[in-house]
Structure formats: structure tokens, C-alpha cells
mmCIF file of C-alpha atoms in Angstrom:
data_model
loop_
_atom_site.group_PDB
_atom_site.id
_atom_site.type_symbol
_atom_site.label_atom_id
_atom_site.label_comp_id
_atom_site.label_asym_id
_atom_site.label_seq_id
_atom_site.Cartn_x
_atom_site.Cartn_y
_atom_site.Cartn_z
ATOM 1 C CA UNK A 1 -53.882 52.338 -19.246
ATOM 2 C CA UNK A 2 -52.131 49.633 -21.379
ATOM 3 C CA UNK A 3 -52.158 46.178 -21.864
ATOM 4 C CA UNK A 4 -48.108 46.042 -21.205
ATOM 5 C CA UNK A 5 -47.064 44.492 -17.458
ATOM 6 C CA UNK A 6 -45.842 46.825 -14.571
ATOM 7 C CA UNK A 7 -42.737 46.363 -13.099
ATOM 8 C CA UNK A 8 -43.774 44.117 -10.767
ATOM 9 C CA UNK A 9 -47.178 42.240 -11.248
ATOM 10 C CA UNK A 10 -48.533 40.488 -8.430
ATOM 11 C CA UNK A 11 -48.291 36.456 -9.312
ATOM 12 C CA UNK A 12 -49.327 36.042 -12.704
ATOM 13 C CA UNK A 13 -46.818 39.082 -14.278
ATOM 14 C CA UNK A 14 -43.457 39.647 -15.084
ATOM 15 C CA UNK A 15 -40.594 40.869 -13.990
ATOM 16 C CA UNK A 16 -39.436 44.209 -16.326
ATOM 17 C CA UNK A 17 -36.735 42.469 -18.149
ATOM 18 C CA UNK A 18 -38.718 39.689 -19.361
ATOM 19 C CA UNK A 19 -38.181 36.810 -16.881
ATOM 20 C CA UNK A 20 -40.672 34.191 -15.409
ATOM 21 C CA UNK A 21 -43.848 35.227 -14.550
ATOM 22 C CA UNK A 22 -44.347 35.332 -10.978
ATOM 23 C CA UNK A 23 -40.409 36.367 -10.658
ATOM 24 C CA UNK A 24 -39.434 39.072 -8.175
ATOM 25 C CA UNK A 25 -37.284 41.876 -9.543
ATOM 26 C CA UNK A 26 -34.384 40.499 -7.312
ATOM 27 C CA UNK A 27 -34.014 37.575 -9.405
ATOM 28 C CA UNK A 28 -33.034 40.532 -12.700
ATOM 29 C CA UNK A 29 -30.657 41.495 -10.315
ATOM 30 C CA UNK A 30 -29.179 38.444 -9.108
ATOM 31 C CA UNK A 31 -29.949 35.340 -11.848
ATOM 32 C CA UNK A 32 -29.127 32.366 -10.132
ATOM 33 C CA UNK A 33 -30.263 29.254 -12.149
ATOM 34 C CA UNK A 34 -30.050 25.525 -10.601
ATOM 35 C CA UNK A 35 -29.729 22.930 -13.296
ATOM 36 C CA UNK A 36 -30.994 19.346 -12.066
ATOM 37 C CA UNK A 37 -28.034 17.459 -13.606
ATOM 38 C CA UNK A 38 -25.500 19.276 -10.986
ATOM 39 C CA UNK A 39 -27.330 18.525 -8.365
ATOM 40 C CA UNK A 40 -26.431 15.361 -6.269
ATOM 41 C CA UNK A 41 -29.350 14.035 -3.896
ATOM 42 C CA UNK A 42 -28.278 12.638 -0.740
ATOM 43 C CA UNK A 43 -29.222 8.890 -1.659
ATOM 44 C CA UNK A 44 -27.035 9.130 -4.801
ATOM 45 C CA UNK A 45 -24.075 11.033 -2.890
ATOM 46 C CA UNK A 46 -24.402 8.437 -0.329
ATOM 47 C CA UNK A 47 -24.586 5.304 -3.730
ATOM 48 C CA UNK A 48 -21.236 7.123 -4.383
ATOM 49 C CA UNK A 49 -19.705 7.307 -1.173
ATOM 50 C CA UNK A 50 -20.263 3.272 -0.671
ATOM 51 C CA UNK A 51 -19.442 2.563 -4.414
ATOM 52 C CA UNK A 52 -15.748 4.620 -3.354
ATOM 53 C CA UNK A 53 -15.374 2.632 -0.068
ATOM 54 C CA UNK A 54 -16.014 -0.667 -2.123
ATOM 55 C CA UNK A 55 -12.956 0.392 -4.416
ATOM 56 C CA UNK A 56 -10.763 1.649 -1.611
ATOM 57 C CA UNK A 57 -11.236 -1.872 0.164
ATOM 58 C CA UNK A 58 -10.875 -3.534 -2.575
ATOM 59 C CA UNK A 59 -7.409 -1.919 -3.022
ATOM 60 C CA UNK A 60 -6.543 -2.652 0.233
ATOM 61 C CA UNK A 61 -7.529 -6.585 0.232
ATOM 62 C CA UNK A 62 -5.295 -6.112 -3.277
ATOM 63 C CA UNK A 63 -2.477 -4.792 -1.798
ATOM 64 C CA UNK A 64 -2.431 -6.935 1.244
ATOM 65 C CA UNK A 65 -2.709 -9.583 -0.890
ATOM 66 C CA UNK A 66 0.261 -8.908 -2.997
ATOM 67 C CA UNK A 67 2.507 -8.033 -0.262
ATOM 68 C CA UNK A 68 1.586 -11.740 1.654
ATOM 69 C CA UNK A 69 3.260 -13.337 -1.399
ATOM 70 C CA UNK A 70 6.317 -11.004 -1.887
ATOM 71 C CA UNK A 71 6.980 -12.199 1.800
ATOM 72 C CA UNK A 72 6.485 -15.547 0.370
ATOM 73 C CA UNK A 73 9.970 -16.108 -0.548
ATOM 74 C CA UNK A 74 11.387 -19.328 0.675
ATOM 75 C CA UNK A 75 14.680 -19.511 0.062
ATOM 76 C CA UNK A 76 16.974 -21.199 -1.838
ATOM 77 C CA UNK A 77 19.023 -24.190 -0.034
ATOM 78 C CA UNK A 78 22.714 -22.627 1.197
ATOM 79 C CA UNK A 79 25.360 -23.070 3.700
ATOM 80 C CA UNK A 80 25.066 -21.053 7.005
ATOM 81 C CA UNK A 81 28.167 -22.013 9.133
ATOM 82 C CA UNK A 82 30.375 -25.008 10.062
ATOM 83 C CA UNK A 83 28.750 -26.832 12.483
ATOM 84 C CA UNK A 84 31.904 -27.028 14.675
ATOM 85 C CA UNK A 85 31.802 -23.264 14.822
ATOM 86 C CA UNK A 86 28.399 -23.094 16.540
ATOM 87 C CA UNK A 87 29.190 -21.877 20.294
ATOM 88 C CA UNK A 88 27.814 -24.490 22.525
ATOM 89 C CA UNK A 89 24.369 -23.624 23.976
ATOM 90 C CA UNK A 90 24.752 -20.234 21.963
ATOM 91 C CA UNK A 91 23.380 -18.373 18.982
ATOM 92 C CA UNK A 92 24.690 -17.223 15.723
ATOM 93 C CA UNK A 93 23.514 -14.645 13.557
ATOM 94 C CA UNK A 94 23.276 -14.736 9.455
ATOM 95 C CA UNK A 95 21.442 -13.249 6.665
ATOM 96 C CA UNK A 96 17.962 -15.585 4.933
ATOM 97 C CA UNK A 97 16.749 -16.145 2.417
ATOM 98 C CA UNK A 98 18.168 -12.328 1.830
ATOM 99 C CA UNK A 99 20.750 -10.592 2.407
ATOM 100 C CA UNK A 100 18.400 -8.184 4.103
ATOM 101 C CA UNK A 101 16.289 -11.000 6.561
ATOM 102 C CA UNK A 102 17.945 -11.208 9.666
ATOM 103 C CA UNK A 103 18.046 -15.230 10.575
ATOM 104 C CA UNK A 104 19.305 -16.782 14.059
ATOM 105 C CA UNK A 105 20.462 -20.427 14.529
ATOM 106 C CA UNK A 106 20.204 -21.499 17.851
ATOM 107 C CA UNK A 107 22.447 -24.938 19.683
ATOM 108 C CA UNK A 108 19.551 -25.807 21.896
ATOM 109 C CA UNK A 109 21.328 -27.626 25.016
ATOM 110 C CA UNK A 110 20.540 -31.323 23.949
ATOM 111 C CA UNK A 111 22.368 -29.923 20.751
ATOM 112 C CA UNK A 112 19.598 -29.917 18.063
ATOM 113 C CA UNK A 113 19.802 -26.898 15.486
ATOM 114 C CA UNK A 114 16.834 -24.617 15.448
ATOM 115 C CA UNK A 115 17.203 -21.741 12.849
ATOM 116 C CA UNK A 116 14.118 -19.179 13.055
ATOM 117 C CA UNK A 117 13.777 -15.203 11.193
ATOM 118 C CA UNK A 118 14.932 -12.558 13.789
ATOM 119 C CA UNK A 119 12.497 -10.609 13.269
ATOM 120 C CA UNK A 120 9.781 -10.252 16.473
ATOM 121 C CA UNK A 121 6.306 -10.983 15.116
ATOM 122 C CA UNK A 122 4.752 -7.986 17.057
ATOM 123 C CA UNK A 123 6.734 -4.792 15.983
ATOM 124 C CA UNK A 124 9.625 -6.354 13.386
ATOM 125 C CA UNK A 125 12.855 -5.523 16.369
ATOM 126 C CA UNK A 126 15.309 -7.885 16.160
ATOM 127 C CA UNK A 127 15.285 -11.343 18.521
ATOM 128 C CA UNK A 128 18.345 -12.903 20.982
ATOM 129 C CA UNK A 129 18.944 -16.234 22.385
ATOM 130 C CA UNK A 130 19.226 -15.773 26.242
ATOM 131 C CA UNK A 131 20.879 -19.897 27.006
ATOM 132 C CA UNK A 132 20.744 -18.919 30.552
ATOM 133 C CA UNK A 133 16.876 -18.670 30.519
ATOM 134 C CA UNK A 134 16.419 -21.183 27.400
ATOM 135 C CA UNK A 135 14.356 -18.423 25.541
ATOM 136 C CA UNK A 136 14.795 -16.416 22.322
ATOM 137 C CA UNK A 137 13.856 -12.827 23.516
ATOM 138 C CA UNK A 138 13.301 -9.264 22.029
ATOM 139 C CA UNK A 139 14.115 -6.684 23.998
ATOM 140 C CA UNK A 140 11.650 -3.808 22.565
ATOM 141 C CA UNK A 141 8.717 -4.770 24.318
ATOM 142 C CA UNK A 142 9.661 -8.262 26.326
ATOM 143 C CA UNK A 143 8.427 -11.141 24.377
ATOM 144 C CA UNK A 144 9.779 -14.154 24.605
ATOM 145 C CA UNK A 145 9.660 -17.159 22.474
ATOM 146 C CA UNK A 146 10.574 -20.921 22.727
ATOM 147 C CA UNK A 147 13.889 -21.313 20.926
ATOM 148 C CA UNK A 148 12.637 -25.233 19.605
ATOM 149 C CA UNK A 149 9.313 -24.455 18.491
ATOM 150 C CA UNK A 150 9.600 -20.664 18.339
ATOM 151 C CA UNK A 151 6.115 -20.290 20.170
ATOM 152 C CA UNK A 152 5.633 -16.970 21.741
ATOM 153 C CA UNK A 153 5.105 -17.472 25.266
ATOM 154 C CA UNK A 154 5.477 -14.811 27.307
ATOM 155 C CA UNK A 155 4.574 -10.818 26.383
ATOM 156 C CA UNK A 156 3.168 -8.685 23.530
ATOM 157 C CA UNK A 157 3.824 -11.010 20.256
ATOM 158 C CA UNK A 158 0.941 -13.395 19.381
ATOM 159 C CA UNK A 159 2.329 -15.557 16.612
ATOM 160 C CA UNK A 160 5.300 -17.478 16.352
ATOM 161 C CA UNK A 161 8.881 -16.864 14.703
ATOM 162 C CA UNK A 162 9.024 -18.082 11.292
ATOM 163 C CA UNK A 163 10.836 -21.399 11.557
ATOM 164 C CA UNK A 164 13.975 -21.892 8.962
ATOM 165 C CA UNK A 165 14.652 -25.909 8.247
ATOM 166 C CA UNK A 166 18.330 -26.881 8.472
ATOM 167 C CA UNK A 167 20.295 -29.709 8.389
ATOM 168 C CA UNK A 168 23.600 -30.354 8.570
ATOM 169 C CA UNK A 169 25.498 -31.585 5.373
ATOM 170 C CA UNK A 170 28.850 -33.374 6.348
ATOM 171 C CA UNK A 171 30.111 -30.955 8.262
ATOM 172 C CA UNK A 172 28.267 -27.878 7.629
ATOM 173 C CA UNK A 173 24.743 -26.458 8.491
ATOM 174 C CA UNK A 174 22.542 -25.909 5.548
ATOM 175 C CA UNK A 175 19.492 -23.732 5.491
ATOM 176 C CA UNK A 176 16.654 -25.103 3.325
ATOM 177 C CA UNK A 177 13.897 -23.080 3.242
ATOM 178 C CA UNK A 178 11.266 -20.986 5.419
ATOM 179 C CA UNK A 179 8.145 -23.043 6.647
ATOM 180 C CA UNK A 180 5.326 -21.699 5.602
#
């Protein structure tokens, strides 16, 4: 008998090609090696998985951030309409601080000039002056609004209408701004 290992030793041989001691011919068959750099334990997958939430909320905060001040646009002063040309008790309908924002100015009954963005703070549909009722109202989901303070009051929306200051200048009605 010689000193050379058999095919398969019990647990202190080797396999017949020359692998590991202890290795079962399988393994010739089927190599199958496991490297400890590619494999991720579950406390660093998990490091990794918070690490990418930090950076996707971060993002977020970023981009809600920068779209808060493109909305910050205030307006330049300009003339809206004649003031003479204001229906009594009515509405009328212009473009501010774009030519894209939708803007009412409302003749309130005691006369005063309230100017507000049409734009319903709950879902962005477009606001109406109802005189008969002495609300500003949108029609998508029934809100309602006061048309001097523009205070929601009544429905879905739970902040107010962005007020516009105007004033009237001689004869006509000047926008001057958005508050913020």
C-alpha cells in the first residue's frame, strides 16, 4: 500500500484533484468559492440602507426647499384694471405676478378692493366670487373662503388664499405684491 491519499479520505485527506483536506469530491465537481469582501452582513446592509434613506430625505427637504422659494415670487408693482370698470359687488379676473398665476380682485359690498391668487389652497382648481353668498368659492371640492381676509371657512382647504396688496392709483387699481 502507498503513502499517496485515496480518493476520498475520511477528514484529514484529500480530495483526488488536490483540494482542501477534508473536501468532499462534490466540491471537484462543483467549486464554489465565497470571498468575504462580497459578502454584505445584515448590520452593514442595513448601515447602507439608512445611510440611502438619509440621502433620499435629504433630497427631498432640498427639493422642497427650492421649490418654496421659486413660489416666492412677489411681483412687481402693475396696473390691473380701471377702477370704474370693477362691476359693483363683482369679481374680475387677471393674470399675477405671471402671466401664468391666475389672480381675482374682488368689490367687497362696502366697496374695499381685495385681490387674492385663484388658486384653491387644497387641490390648485381655480376660485369664484359668489356676491350673493359674500364668499369666494371653488367648486372642485366646496371650499369656501372669506373674500376680505381670504380665510378658509367652510370645506376641504386648510390655509388661506394668498392675499395680493392693491391700491388704487388715481384712477386705476394697482397690484403691489403677494403677502408673504
Amino acid at each position: 500500500m502507498s503513502n499517496e491519499p485515496q480518493p476520498e479520505d475520511g477528514p484529514g485527506g484529500a480530495s483526488a484533484s488536490g483540494g482542501q483536506p477534508g473536501d468532499p469530491l462534490w466540491r471537484d465537481e462543483f467549486p464554489l468559492t465565497s470571498e468575504g469582501e462580497d459578502y454584505v452582513a445584515r448590520r452593514d446592509f442595513t448601515r447602507y440602507l439608512i445611510a440611502a434613506s438619509g440621502v433620499f430625505a435629504a433630497g427631498a427637504v432640498g427639493a422642497g426647499t427650492w421649490a418654496t422659494m421659486q413660489r416666492a415670487n412677489t411681483g412687481e408693482p402693475r396696473p390691473i384694471i380701471k377702477e370704474a370698470d370693477i362691476p359693483e359687488d363683482g369679481e374680475y379676473l387677471f393674470k399675477y405676478p405671471g402671466d401664468d398665476d391666475p389672480a381675482i380682485l374682488v368689490k367687497l359690498p362696502n366697496g374695499d378692493l381685495r385681490a387674492f391668487t385663484q388658486k384653491c389652497t387644497h387641490l390648485g382648481c381655480v376660485v369664484y366670487y359668489k356676491p350673493e353668498e359674500a364668499t369666494l368659492y371653488c367648486p372642485c371640492h366646496h371650499g369656501f373662503f372669506d373674500p376680505d381676509s381670504g380665510a378658509a371657512t367652510a370645506g376641504p382647504p386648510d390655509r388661506p388664499l394668498a392675499a395680493i396688496d392693491v391700491e388704487v392709483r388715481g384712477d386705476t387699481v394697482w397690484a403691489l405684491g403677494i403677502e408673504t
